[in-house]
PDB file of C-alpha atoms in Angstrom:
ATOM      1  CA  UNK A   1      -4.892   0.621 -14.459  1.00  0.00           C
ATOM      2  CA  UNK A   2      -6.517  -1.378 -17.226  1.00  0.00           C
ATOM      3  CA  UNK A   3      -6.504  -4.882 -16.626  1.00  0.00           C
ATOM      4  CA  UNK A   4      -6.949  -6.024 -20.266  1.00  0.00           C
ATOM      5  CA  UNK A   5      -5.720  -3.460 -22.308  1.00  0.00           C
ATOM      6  CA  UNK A   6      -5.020  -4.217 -26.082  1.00  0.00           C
ATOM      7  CA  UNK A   7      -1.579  -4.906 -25.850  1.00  0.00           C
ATOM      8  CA  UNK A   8      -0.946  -5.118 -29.718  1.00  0.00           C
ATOM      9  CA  UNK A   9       0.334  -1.417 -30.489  1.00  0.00           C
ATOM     10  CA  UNK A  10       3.193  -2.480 -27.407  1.00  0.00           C
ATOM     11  CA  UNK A  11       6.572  -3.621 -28.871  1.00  0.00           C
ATOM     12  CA  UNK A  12       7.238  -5.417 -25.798  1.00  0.00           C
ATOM     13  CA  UNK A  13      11.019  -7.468 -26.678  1.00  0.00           C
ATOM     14  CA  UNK A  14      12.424  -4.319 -27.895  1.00  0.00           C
ATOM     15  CA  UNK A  15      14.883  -6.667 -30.167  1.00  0.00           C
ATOM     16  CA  UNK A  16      16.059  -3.980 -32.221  1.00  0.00           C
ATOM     17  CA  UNK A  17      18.023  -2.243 -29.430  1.00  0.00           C
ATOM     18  CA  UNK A  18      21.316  -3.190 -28.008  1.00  0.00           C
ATOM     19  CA  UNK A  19      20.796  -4.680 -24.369  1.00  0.00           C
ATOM     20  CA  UNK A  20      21.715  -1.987 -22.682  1.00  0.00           C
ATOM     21  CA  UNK A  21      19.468   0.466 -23.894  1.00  0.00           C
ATOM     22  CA  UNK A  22      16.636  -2.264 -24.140  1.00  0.00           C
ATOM     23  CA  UNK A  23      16.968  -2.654 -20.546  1.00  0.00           C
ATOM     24  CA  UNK A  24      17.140   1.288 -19.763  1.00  0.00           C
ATOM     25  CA  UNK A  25      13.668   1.411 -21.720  1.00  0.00           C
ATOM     26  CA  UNK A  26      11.952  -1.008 -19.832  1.00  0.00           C
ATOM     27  CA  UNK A  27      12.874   0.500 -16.555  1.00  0.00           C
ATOM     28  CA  UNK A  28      11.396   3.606 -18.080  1.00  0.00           C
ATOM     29  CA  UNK A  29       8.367   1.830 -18.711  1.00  0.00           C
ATOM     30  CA  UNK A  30       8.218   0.197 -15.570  1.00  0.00           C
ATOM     31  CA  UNK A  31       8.832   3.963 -13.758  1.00  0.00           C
ATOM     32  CA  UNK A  32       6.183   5.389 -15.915  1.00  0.00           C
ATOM     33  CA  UNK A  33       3.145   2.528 -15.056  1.00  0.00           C
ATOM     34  CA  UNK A  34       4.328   3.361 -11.771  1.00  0.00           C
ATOM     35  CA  UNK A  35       4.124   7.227 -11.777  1.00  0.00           C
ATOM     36  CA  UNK A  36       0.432   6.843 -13.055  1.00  0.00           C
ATOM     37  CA  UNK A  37      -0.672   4.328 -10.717  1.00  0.00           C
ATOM     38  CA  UNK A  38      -2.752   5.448  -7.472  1.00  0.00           C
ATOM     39  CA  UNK A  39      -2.173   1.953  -6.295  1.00  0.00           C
ATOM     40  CA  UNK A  40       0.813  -0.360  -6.002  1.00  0.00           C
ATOM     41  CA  UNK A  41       1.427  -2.577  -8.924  1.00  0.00           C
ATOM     42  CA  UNK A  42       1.540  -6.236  -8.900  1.00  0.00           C
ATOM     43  CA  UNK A  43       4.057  -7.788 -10.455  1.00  0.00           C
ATOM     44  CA  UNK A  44       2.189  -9.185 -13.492  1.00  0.00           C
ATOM     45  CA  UNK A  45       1.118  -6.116 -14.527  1.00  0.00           C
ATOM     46  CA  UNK A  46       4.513  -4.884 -15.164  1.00  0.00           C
ATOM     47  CA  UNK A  47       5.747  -8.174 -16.662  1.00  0.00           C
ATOM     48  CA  UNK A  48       3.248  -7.052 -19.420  1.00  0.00           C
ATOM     49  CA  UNK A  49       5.251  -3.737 -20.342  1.00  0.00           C
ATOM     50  CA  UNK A  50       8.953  -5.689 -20.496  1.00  0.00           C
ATOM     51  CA  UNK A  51      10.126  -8.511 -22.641  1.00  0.00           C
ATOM     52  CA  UNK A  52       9.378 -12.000 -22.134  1.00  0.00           C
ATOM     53  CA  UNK A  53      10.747 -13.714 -19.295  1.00  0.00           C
ATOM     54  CA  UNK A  54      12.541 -10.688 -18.055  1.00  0.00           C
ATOM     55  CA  UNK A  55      12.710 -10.313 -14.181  1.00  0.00           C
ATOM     56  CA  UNK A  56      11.168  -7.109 -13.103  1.00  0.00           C
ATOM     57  CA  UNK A  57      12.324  -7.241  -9.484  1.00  0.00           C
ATOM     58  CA  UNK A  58      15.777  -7.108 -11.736  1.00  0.00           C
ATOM     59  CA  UNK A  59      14.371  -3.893 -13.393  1.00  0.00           C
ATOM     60  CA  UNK A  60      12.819  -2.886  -9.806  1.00  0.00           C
ATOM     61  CA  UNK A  61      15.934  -2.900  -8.177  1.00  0.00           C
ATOM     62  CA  UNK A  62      18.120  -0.966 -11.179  1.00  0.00           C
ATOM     63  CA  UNK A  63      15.208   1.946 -11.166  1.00  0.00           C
ATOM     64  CA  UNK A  64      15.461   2.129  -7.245  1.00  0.00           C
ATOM     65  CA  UNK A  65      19.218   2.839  -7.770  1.00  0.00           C
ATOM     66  CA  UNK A  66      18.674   5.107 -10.177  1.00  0.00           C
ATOM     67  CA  UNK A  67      15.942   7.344  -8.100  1.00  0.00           C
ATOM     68  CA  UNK A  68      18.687   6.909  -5.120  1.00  0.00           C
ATOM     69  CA  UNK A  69      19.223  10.704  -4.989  1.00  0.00           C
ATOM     70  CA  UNK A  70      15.512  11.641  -6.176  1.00  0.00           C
ATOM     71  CA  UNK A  71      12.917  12.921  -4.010  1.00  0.00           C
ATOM     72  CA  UNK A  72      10.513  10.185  -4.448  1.00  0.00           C
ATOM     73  CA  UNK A  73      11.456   6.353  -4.216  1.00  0.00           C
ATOM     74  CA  UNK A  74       9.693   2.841  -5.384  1.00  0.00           C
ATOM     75  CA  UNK A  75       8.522   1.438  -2.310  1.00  0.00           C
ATOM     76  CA  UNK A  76       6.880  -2.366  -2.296  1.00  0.00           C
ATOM     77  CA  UNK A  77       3.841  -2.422  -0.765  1.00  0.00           C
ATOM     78  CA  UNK A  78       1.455  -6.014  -0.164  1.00  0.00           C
ATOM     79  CA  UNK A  79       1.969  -7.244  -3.672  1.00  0.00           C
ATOM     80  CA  UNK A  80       3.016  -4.966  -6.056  1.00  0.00           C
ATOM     81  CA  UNK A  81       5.002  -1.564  -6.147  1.00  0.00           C
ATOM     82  CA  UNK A  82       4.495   2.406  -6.360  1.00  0.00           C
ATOM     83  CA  UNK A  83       6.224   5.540  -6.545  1.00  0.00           C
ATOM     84  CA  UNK A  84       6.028   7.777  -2.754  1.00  0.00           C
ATOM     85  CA  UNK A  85       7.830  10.832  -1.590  1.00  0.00           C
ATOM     86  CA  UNK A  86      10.600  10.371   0.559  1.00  0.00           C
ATOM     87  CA  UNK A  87       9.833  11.194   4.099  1.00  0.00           C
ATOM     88  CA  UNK A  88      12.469  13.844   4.542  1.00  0.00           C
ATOM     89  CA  UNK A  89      10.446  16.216   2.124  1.00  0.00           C
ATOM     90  CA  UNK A  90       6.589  15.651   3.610  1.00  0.00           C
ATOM     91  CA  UNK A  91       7.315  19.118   5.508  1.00  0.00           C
ATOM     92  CA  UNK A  92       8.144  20.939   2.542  1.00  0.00           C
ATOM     93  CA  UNK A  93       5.060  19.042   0.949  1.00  0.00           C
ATOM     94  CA  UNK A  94       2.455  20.187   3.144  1.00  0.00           C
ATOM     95  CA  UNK A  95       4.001  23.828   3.298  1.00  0.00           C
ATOM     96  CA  UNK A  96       3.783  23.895  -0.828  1.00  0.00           C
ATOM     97  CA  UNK A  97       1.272  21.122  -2.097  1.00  0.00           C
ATOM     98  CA  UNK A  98      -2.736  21.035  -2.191  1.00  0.00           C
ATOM     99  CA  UNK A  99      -2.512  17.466  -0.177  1.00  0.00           C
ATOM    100  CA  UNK A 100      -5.870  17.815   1.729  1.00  0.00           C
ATOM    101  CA  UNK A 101      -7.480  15.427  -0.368  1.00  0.00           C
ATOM    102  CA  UNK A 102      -4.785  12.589   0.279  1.00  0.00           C
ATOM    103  CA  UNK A 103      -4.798  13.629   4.558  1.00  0.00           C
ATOM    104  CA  UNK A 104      -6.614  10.668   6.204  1.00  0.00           C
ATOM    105  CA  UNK A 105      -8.530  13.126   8.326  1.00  0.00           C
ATOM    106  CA  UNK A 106      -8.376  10.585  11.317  1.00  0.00           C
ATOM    107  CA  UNK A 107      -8.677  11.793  15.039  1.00  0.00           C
ATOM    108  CA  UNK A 108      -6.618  10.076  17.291  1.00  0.00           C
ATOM    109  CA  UNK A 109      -9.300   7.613  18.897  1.00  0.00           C
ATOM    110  CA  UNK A 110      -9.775   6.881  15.024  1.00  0.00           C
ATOM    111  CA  UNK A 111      -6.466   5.942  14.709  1.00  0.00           C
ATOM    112  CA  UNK A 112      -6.475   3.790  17.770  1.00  0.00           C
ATOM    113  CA  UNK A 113      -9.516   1.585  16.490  1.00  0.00           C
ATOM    114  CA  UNK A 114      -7.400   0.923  13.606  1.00  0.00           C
ATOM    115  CA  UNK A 115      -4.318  -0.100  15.107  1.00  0.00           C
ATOM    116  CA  UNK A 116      -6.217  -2.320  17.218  1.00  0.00           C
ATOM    117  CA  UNK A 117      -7.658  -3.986  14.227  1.00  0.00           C
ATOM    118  CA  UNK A 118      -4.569  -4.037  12.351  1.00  0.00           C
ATOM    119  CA  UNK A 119      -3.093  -5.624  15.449  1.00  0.00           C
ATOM    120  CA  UNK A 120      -6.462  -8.321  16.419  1.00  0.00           C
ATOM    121  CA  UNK A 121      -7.786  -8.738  12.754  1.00  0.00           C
ATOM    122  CA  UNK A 122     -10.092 -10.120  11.871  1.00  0.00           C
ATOM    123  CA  UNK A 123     -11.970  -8.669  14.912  1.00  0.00           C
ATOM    124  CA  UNK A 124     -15.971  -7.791  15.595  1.00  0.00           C
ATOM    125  CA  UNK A 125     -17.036  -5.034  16.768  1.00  0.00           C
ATOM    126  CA  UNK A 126     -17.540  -6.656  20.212  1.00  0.00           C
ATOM    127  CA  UNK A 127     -13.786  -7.217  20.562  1.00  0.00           C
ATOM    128  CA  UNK A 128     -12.702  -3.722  20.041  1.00  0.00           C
ATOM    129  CA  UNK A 129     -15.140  -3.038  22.761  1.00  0.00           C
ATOM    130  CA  UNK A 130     -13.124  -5.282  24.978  1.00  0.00           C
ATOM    131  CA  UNK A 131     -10.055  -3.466  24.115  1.00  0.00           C
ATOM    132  CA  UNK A 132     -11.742   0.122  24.506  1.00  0.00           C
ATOM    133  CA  UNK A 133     -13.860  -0.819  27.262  1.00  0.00           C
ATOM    134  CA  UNK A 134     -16.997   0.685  25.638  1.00  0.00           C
ATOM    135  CA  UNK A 135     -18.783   0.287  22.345  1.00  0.00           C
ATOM    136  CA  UNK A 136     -16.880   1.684  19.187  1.00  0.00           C
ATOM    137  CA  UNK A 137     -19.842   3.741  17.244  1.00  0.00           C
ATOM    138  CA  UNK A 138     -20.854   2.362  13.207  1.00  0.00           C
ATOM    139  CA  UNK A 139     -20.017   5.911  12.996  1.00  0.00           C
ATOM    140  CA  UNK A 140     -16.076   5.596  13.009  1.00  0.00           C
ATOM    141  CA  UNK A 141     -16.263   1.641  11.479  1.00  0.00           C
ATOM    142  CA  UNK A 142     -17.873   3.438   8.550  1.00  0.00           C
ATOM    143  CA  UNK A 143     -15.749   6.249   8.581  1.00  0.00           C
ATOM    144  CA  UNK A 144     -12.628   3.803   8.389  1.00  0.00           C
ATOM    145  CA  UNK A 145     -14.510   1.716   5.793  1.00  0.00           C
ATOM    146  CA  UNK A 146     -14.954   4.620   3.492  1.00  0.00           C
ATOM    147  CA  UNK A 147     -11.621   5.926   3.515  1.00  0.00           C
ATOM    148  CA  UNK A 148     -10.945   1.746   2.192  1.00  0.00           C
ATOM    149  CA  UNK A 149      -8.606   1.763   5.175  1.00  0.00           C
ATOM    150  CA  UNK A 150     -10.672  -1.326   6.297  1.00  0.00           C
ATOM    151  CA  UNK A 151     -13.180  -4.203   4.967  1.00  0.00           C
ATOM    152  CA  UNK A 152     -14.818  -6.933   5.875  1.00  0.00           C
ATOM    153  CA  UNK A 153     -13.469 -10.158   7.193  1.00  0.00           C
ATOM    154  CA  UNK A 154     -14.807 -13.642   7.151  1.00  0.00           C
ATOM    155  CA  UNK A 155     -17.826 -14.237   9.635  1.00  0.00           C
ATOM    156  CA  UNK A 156     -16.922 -14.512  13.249  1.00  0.00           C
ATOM    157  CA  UNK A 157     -17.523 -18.223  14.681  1.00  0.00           C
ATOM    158  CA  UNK A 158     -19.677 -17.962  17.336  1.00  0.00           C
ATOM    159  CA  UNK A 159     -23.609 -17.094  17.294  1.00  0.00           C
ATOM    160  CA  UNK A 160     -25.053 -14.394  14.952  1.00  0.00           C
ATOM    161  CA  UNK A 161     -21.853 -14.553  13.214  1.00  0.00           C
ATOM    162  CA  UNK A 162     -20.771 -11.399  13.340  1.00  0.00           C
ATOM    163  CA  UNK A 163     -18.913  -9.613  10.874  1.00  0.00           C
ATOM    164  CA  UNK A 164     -15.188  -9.002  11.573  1.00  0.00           C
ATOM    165  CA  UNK A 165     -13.008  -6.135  10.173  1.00  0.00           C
ATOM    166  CA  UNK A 166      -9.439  -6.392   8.599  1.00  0.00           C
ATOM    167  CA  UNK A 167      -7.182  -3.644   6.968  1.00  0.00           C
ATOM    168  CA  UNK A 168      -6.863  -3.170   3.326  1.00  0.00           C
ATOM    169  CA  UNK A 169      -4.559  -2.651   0.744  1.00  0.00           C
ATOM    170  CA  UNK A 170      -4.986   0.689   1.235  1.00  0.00           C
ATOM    171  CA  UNK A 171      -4.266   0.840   4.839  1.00  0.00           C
ATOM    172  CA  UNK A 172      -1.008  -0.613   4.072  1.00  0.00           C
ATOM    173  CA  UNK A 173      -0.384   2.303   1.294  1.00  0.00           C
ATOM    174  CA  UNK A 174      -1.513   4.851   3.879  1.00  0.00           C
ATOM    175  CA  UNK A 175       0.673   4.045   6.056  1.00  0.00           C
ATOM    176  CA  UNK A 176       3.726   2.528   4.140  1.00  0.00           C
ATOM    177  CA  UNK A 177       3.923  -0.872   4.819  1.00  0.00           C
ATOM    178  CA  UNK A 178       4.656  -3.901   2.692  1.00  0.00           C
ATOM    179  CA  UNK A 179       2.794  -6.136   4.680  1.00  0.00           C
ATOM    180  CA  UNK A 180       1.157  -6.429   8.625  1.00  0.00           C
ATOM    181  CA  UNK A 181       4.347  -8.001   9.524  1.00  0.00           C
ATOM    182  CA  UNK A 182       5.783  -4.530   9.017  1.00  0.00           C
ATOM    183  CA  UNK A 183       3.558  -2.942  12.075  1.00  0.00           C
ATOM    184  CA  UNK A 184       5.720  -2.006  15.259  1.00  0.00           C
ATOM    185  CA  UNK A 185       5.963  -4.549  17.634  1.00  0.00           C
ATOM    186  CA  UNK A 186       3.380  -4.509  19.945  1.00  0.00           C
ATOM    187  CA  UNK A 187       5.671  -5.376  22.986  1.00  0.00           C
ATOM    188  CA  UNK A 188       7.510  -1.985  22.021  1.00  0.00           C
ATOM    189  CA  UNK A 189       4.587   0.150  21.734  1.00  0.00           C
ATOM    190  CA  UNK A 190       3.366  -1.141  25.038  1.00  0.00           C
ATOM    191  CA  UNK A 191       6.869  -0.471  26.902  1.00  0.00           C
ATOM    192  CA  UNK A 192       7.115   3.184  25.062  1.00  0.00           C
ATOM    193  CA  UNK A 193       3.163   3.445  26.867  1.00  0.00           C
ATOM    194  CA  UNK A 194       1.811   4.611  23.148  1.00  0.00           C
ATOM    195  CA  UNK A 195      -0.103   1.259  22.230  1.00  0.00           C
ATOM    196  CA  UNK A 196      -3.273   2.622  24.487  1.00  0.00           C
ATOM    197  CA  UNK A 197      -5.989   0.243  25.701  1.00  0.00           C
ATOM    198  CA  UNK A 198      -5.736  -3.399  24.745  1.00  0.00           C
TER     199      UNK A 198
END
């Protein structure tokens, strides 16, 4: 989305509509920044499509109504918002839809790595090898890193300084959460045995 887009041709106040169908309008506007967005959608970027001073997680929560019996729903995610499919239609999806490009393509060791640094972030490549009990190959920390389902974290403190690795933004879209306090707890994955090594 274009950050600093000339804004001039956009009548943003709307003041020669009655309320109500002001109001319907900038939901529209806030659905359609949505629908072309690959990425959630801070806040502040929508504010620039509605009136002044008018609360978009007002307009936020009016569109979600309206898409209530829609296939696709507004879903907050880290610090903005986007438009996903609902769940219950990712079957008929994949039977239908050319989605290869959006499939992770992650094996299930890949998977693991990531949970564990989702779970341990920031974390060096030395402590996923404590968790896996062997050494975790630049291979599959590139592969992650290319897919932007990872980055870089700060230096770790101790000699060398190692890099760490966090999640992204990305990882969060992937796998639709709002933020890392949305992962399962740990203590239930354990119980349920699927939280593997670590």
């Amino acid at each position: 989305m274009a950050r600093d887009a000339p804004e001039a041709d956009l009548d943003r106040d709307l003041s020669d509509l009655p309320p109500d169908l002001r109001w319907r309008e900038w939901m529209r506007r806030v659905e359609a920044v949505l629908f072309a967005s690959a990425k959630p959608v801070p806040r502040a970027a929508l504010a620039r499509v509605v009136g002044h001073g008018v609360a978009v997680e007002l307009l936020i929560d009016d569109l979600a109504a309206d898409l209530r019996d829609r296939s696709f729903e507004i879903a907050k995610v880290s610090d903005g918002w986007m438009l996903r499919t609902r769940s219950a239609y990712a079957p008929a999806i994949r039977a239908a839809a050319d989605v290869d490009e959006q499939v992770l393509g992650l094996g299930t060791f890949d998977v693991a790595v990531l949970a564990a640094i989702a779970y341990h972030q920031p974390i060096t490549r030395d402590g996923l090898k404590d968790i896996f009990g062997k050494e975790i190959s630049r291979d599959l920390i590139g592969r992650l890193h290319d897919r932007d389902l990872i980055g870089t974290g700060p230096r770790a403190p101790r000699r060398g300084a190692p890099y760490t690795f966090v999640t992204t933004e990305r990882f969060l879209t992937a796998f639709g959460l709002e933020t890392l306090r949305d992962l399962p707890d740990r203590e239930a994955l354990d119980d349920a045995g699927m939280a593997g090594p670590g």
